[in-house]
mmCIF file of C-alpha atoms in Angstrom:
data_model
loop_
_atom_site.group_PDB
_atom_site.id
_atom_site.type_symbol
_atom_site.label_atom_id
_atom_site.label_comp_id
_atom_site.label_asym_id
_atom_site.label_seq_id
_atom_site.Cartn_x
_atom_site.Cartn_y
_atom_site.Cartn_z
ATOM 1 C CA UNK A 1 -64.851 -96.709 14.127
ATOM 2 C CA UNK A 2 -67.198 -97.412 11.019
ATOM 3 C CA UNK A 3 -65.047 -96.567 8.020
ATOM 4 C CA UNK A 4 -66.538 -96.674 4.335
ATOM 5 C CA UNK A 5 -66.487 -94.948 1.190
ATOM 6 C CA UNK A 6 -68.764 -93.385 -0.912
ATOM 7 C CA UNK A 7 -70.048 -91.823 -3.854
ATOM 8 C CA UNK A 8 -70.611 -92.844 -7.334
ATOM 9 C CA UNK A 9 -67.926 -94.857 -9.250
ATOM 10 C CA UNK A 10 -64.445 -93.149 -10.112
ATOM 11 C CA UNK A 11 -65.019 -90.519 -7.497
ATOM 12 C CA UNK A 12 -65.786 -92.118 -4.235
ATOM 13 C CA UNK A 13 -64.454 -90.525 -1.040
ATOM 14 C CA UNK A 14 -63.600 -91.644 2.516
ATOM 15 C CA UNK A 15 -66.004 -91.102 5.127
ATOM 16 C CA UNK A 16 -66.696 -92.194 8.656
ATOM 17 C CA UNK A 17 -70.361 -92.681 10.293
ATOM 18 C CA UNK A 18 -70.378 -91.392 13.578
ATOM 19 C CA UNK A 19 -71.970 -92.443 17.008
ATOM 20 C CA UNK A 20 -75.078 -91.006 15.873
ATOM 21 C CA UNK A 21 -75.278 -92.628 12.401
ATOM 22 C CA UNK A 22 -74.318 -89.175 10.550
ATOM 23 C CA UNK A 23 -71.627 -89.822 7.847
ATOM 24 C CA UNK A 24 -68.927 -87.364 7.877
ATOM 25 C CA UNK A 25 -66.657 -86.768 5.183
ATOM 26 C CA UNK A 26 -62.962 -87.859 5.793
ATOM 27 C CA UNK A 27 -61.497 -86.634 2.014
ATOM 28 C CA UNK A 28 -59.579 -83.635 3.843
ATOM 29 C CA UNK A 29 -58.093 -85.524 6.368
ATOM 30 C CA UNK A 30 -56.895 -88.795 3.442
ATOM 31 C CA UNK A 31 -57.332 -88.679 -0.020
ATOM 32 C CA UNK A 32 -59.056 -92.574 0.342
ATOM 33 C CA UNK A 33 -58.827 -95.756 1.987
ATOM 34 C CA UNK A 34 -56.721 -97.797 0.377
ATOM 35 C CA UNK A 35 -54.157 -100.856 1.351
ATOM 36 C CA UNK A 36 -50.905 -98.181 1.227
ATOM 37 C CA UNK A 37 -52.901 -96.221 3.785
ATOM 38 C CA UNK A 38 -53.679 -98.913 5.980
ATOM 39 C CA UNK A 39 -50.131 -100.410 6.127
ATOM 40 C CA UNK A 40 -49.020 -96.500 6.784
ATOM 41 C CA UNK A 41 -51.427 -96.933 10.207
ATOM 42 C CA UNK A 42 -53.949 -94.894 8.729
ATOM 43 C CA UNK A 43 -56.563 -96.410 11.384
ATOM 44 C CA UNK A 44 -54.584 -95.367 14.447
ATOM 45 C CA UNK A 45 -54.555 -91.618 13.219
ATOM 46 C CA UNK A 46 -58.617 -91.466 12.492
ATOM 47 C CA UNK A 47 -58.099 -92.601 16.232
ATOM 48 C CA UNK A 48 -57.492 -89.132 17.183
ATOM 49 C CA UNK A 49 -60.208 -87.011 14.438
ATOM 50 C CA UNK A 50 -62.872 -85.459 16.077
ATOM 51 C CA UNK A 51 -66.179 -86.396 13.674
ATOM 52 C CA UNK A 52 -68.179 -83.595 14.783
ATOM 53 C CA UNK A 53 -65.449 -81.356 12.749
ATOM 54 C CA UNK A 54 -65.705 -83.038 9.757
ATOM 55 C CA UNK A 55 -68.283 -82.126 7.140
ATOM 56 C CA UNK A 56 -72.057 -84.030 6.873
ATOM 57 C CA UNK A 57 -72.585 -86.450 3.711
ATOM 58 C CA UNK A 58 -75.837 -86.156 2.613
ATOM 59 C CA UNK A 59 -78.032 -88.696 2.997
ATOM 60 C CA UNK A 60 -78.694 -91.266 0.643
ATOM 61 C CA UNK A 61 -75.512 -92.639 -1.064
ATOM 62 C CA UNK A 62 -73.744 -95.113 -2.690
ATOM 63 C CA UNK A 63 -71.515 -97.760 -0.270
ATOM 64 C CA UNK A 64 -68.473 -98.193 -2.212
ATOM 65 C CA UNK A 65 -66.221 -101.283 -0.995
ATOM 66 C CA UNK A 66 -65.014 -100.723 2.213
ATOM 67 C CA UNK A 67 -60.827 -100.362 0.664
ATOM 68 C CA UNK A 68 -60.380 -98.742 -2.620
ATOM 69 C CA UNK A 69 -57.680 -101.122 -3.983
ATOM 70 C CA UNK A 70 -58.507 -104.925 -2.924
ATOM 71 C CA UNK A 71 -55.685 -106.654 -3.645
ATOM 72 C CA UNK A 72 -57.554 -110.514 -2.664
ATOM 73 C CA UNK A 73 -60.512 -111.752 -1.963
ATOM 74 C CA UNK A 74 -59.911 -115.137 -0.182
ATOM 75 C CA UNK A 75 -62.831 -117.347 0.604
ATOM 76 C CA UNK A 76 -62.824 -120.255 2.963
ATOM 77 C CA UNK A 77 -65.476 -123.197 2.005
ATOM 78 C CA UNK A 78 -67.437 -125.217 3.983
ATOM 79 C CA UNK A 79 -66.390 -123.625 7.260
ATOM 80 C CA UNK A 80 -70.041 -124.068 9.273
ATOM 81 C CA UNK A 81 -70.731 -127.410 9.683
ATOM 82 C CA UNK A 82 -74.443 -127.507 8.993
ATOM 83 C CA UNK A 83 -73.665 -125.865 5.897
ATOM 84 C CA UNK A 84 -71.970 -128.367 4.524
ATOM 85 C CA UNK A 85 -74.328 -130.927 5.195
ATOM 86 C CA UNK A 86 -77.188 -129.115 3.342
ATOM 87 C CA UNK A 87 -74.061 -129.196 0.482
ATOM 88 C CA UNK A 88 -74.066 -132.969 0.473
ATOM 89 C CA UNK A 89 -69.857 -132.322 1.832
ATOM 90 C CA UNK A 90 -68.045 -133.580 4.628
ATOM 91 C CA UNK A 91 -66.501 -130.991 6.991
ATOM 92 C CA UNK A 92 -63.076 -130.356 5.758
ATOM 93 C CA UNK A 93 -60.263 -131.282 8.095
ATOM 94 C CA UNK A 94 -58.398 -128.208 7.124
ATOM 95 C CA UNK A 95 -59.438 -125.155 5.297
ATOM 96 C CA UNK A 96 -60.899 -125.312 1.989
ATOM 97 C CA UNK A 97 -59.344 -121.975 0.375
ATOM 98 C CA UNK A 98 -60.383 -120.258 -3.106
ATOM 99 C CA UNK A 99 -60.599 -116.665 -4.640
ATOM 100 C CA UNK A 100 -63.345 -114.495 -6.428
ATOM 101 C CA UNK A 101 -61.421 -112.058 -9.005
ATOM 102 C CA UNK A 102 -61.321 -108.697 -7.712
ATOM 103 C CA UNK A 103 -63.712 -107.854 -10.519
ATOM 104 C CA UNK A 104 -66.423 -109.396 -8.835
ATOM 105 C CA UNK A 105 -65.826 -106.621 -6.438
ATOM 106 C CA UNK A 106 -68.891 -104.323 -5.947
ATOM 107 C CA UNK A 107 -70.231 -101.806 -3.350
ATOM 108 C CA UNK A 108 -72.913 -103.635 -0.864
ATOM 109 C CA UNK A 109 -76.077 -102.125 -2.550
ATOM 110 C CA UNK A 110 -74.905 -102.307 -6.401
ATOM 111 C CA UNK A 111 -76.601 -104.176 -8.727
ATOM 112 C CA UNK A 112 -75.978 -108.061 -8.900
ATOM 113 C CA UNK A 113 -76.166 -109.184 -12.419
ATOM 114 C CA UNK A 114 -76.424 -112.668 -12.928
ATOM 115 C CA UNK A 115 -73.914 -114.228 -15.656
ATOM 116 C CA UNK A 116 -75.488 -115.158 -19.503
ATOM 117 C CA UNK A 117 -76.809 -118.835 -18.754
ATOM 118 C CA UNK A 118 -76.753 -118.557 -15.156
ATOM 119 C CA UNK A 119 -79.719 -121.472 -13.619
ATOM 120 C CA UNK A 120 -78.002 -121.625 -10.446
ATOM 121 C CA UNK A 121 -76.960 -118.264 -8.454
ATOM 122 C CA UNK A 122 -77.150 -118.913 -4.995
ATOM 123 C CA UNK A 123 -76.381 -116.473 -1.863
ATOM 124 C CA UNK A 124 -73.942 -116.585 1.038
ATOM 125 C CA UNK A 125 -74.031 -114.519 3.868
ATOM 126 C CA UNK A 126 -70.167 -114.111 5.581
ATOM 127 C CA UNK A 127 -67.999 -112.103 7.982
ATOM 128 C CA UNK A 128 -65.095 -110.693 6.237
ATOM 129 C CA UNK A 129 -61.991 -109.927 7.548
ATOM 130 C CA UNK A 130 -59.946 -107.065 6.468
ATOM 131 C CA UNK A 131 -56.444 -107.468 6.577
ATOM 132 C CA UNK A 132 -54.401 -104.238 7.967
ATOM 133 C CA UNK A 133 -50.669 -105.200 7.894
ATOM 134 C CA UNK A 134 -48.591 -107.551 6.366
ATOM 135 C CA UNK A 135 -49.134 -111.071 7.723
ATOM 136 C CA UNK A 136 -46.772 -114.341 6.923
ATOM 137 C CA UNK A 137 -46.505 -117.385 8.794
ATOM 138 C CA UNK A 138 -48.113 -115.443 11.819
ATOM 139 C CA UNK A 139 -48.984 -117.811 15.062
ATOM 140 C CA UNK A 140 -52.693 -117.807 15.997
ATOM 141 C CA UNK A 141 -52.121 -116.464 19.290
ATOM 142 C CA UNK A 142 -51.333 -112.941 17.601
ATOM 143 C CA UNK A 143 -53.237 -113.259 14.113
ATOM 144 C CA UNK A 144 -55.816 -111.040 15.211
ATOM 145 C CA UNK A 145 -53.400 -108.351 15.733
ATOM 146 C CA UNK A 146 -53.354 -108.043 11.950
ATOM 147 C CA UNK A 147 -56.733 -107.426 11.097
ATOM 148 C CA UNK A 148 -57.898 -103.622 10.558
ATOM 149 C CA UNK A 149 -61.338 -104.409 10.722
ATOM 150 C CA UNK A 150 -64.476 -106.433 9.976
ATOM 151 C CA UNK A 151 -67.067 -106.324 7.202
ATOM 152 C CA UNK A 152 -70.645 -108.121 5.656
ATOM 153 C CA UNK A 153 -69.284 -110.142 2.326
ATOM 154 C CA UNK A 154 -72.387 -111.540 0.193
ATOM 155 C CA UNK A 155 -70.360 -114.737 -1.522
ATOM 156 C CA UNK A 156 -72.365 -115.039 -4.380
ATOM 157 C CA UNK A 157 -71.929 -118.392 -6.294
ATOM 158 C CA UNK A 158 -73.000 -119.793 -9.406
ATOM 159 C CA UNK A 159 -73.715 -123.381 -8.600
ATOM 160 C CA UNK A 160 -73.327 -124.969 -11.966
ATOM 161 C CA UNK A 161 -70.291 -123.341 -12.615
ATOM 162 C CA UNK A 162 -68.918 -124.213 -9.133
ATOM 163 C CA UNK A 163 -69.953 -127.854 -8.692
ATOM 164 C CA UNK A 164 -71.149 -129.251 -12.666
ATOM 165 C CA UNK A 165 -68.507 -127.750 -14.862
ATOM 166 C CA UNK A 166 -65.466 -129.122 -13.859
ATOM 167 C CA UNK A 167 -62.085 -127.754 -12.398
ATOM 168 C CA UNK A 168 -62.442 -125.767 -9.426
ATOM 169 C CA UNK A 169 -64.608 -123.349 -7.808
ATOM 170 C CA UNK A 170 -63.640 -120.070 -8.832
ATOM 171 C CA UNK A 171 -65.456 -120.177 -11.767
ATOM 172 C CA UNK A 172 -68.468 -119.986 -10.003
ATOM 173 C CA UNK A 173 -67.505 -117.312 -7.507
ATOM 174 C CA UNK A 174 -65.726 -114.695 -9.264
ATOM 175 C CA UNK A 175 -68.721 -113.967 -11.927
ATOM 176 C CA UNK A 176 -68.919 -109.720 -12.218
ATOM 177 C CA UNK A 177 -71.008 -108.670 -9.034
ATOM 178 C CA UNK A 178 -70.388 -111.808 -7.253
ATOM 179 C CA UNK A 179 -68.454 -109.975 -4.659
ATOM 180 C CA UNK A 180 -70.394 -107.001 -2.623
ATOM 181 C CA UNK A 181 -68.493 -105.515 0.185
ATOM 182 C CA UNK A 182 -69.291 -103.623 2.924
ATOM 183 C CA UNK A 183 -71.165 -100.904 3.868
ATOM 184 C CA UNK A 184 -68.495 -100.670 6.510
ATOM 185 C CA UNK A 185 -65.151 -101.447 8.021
ATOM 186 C CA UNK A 186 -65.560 -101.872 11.858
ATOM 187 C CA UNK A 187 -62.501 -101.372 13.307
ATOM 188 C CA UNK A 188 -61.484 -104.541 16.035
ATOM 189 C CA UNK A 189 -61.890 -102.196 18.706
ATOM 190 C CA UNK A 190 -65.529 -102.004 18.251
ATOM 191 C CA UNK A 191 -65.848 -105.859 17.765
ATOM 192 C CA UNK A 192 -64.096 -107.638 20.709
ATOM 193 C CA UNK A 193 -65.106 -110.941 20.353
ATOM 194 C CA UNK A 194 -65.577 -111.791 15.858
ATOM 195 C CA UNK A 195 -66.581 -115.600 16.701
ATOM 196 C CA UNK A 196 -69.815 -114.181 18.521
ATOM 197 C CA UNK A 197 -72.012 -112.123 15.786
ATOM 198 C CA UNK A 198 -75.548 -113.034 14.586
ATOM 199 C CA UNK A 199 -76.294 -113.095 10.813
ATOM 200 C CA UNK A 200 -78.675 -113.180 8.584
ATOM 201 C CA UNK A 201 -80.237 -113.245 5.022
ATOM 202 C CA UNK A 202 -83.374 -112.596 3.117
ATOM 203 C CA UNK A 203 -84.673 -113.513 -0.263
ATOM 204 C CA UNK A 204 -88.023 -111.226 -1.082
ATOM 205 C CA UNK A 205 -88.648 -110.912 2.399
ATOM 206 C CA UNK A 206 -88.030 -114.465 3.398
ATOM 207 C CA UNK A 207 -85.325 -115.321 5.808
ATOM 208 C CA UNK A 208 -83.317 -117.988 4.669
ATOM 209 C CA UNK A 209 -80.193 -117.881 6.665
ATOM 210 C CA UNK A 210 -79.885 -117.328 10.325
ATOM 211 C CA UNK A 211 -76.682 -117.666 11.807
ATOM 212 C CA UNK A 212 -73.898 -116.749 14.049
ATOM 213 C CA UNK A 213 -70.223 -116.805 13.833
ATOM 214 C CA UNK A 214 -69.879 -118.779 16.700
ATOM 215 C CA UNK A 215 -70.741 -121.960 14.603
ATOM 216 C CA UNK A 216 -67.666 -121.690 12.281
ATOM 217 C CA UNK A 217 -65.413 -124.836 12.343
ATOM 218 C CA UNK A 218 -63.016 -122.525 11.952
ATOM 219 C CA UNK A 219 -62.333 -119.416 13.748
ATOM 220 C CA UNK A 220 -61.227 -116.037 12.366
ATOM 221 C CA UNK A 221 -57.566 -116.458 14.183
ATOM 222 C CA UNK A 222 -56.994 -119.718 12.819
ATOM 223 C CA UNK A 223 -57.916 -118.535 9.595
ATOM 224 C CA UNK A 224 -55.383 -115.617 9.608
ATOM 225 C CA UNK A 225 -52.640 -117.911 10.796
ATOM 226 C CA UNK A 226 -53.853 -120.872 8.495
ATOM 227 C CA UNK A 227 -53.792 -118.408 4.946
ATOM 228 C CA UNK A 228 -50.561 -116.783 5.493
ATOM 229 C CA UNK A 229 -48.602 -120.250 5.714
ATOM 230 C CA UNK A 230 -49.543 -120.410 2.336
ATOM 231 C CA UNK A 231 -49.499 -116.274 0.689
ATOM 232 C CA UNK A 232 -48.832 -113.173 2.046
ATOM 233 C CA UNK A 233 -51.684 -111.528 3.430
ATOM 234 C CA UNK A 234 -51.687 -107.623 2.519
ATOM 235 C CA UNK A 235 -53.072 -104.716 3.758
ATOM 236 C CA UNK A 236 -56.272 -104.668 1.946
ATOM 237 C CA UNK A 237 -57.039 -108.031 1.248
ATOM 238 C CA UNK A 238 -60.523 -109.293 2.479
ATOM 239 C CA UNK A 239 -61.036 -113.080 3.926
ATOM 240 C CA UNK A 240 -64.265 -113.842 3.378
ATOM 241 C CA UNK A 241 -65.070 -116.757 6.397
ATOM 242 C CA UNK A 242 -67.941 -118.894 4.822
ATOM 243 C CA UNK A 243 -71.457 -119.134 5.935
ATOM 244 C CA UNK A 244 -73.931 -120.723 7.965
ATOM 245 C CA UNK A 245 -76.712 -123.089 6.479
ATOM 246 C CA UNK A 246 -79.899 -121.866 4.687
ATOM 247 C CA UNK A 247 -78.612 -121.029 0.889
ATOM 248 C CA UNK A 248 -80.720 -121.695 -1.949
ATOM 249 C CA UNK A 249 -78.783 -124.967 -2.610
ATOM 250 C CA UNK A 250 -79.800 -126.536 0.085
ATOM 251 C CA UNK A 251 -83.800 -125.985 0.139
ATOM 252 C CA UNK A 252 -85.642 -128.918 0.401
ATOM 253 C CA UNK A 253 -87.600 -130.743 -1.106
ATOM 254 C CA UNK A 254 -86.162 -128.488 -4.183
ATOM 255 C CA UNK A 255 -83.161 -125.642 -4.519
ATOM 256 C CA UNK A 256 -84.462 -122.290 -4.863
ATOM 257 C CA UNK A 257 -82.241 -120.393 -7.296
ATOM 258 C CA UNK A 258 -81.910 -116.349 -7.959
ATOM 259 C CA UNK A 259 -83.676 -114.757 -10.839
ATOM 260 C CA UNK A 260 -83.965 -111.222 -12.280
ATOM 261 C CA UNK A 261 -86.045 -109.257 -10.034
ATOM 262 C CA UNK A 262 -84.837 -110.556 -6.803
ATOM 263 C CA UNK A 263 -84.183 -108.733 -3.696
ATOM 264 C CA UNK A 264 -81.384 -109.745 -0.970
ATOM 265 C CA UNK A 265 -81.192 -108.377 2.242
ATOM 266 C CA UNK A 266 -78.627 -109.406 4.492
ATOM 267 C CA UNK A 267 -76.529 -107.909 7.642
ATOM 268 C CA UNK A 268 -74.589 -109.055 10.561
ATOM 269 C CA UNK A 269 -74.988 -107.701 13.819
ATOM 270 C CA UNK A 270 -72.807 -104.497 14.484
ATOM 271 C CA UNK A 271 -71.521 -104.860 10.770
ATOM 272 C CA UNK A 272 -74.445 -103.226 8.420
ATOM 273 C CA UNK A 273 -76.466 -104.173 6.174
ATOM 274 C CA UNK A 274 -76.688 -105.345 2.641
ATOM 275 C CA UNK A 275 -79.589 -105.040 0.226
ATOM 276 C CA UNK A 276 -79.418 -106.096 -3.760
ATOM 277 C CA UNK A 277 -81.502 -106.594 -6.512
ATOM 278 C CA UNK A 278 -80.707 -109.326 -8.996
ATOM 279 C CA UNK A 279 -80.574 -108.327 -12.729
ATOM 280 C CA UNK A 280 -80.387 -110.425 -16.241
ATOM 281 C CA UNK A 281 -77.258 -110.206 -17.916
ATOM 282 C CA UNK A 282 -76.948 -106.410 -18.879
ATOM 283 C CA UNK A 283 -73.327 -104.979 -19.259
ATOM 284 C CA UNK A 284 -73.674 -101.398 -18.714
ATOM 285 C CA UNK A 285 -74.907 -102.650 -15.192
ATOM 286 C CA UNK A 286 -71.404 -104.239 -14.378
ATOM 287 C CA UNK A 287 -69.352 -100.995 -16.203
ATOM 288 C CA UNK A 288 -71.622 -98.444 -15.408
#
């Protein structure tokens, strides 16, 4: 199944898209997808809806993330190879883990404001992973037996703030917007193999990143079992699994950097597609 919300902010509903790409409206059968619904096997009972009875969304709307109530957004670093040569970084011998604050939580085709003083946004193309039942200390051999679903993740980062002000590197991922989501949650049964899916971004019309998961140094089991040695992973919470080579960071001879105006385009294959444009500093953007 392709689960996803929409509608505008503060009154989003559930919805599926069906084999013909029709959204249907899921609000009578849950009131919305949200982490209390997933651990209560909410997935397993859309198993049995018939789409064709529920009511037609019309077409366009807004792609609200993919679970109402995020509770983290984990991020794994450097976890393609290539990518972190273009970075100047060696390939990590074990995970490199961080956050982005929930608030940097938007729907896939929201706005992307860039922070005041921002020189240095960059894009990230990455599979995320939502999580659909409690997992702790789980053995990679069954990890993928708690994940609900897959989803496109755009890791937005603010390169000075990551790398040139000290500290760590949330500061530089969890800016307000950093953090679209969706347009979908594809169940697992609809994606049987997650270290096999093509990806992609464009800046303006320019491909920058080409990719496939295949490529990661670390796959999606180990990174199940890896995390929840170290935190409980909810129902909810997102993994978002790093990306391949190609972001503005690494352009030679010179970075390329966003800037107001820009449009990103990005998708990975069976998961959606993303498109945002960039905008100045402008709070009623972020609220509104």
């Amino acid at each position: 199944m392709k689960l996803l919300r929409f509608g505008p902010k503060g009154a989003e509903k559930p919805g599926l898209m069906d084999a013909d790409g029709v959204i249907r409206d899921l609000s009578g059968v849950l009131p919305d997808l949200t982490s209390a619904q997933l651990a209560a096997g909410a997935i397993a009972r859309l198993s049995d809806v018939d789409p064709s009875r529920l009511p037609v969304v019309e077409q366009p709307v807004r792609y609200a993330p993919v679970v109402a109530d995020i509770g983290k957004l984990i991020c794994v670093g450097l976890n393609y190879s290539d990518h972190a040569a273009e970075s100047g970084m060696a390939v990590p011998a074990e995970p490199v883990l961080f956050t982005k604050a929930t608030s940097s939580i938007i729907g896939c085709n929201d706005p992307v404001v860039l922070p005041r003083g921002s020189v240095k946004s960059d894009w990230e193309v990455e599979l995320g992973v939502v999580i659909g039942k409690r997992a702790r200390y789980v053995d990679e051999a069954n990890a993928l037996d708690y994940v609900a679903g897959y989803c496109v993740v755009n890791d937005l980062s603010e390169r000075e703030y990551q790398l040139e002000r000290g500290g760590q590197w949330d500061k530089g991922k969890g800016c307000d917007t950093f953090g679209p989501v969706g347009p979908w949650l594809v169940t697992t049964d609809e994606v049987p193999d997650p270290q096999n899916l093509d990806m992609w971004l464009e800046v303006n019309g320019k491909r920058y990143q080409t990719g496939n998961t295949r490529t990661m140094v670390f796959t999606v089991a180990h990174l199940v079992s890896y995390i929840s040695r170290f935190m409980t992973l909810q129902p909810g919470d997102v993994i978002s699994t790093g990306t391949p080579p190609g972001v503005g960071l690494g352009q030679k001879p010179d970075p390329v950097y966003l800037e107001p105006g820009d449009r990103m385009k990005l998708g990975i294959e069976g998961l959606g597609e993303q498109e945002q444009t960039v905008h100045a500093w402008n709070e009623a953007l972020i609220d509104g």
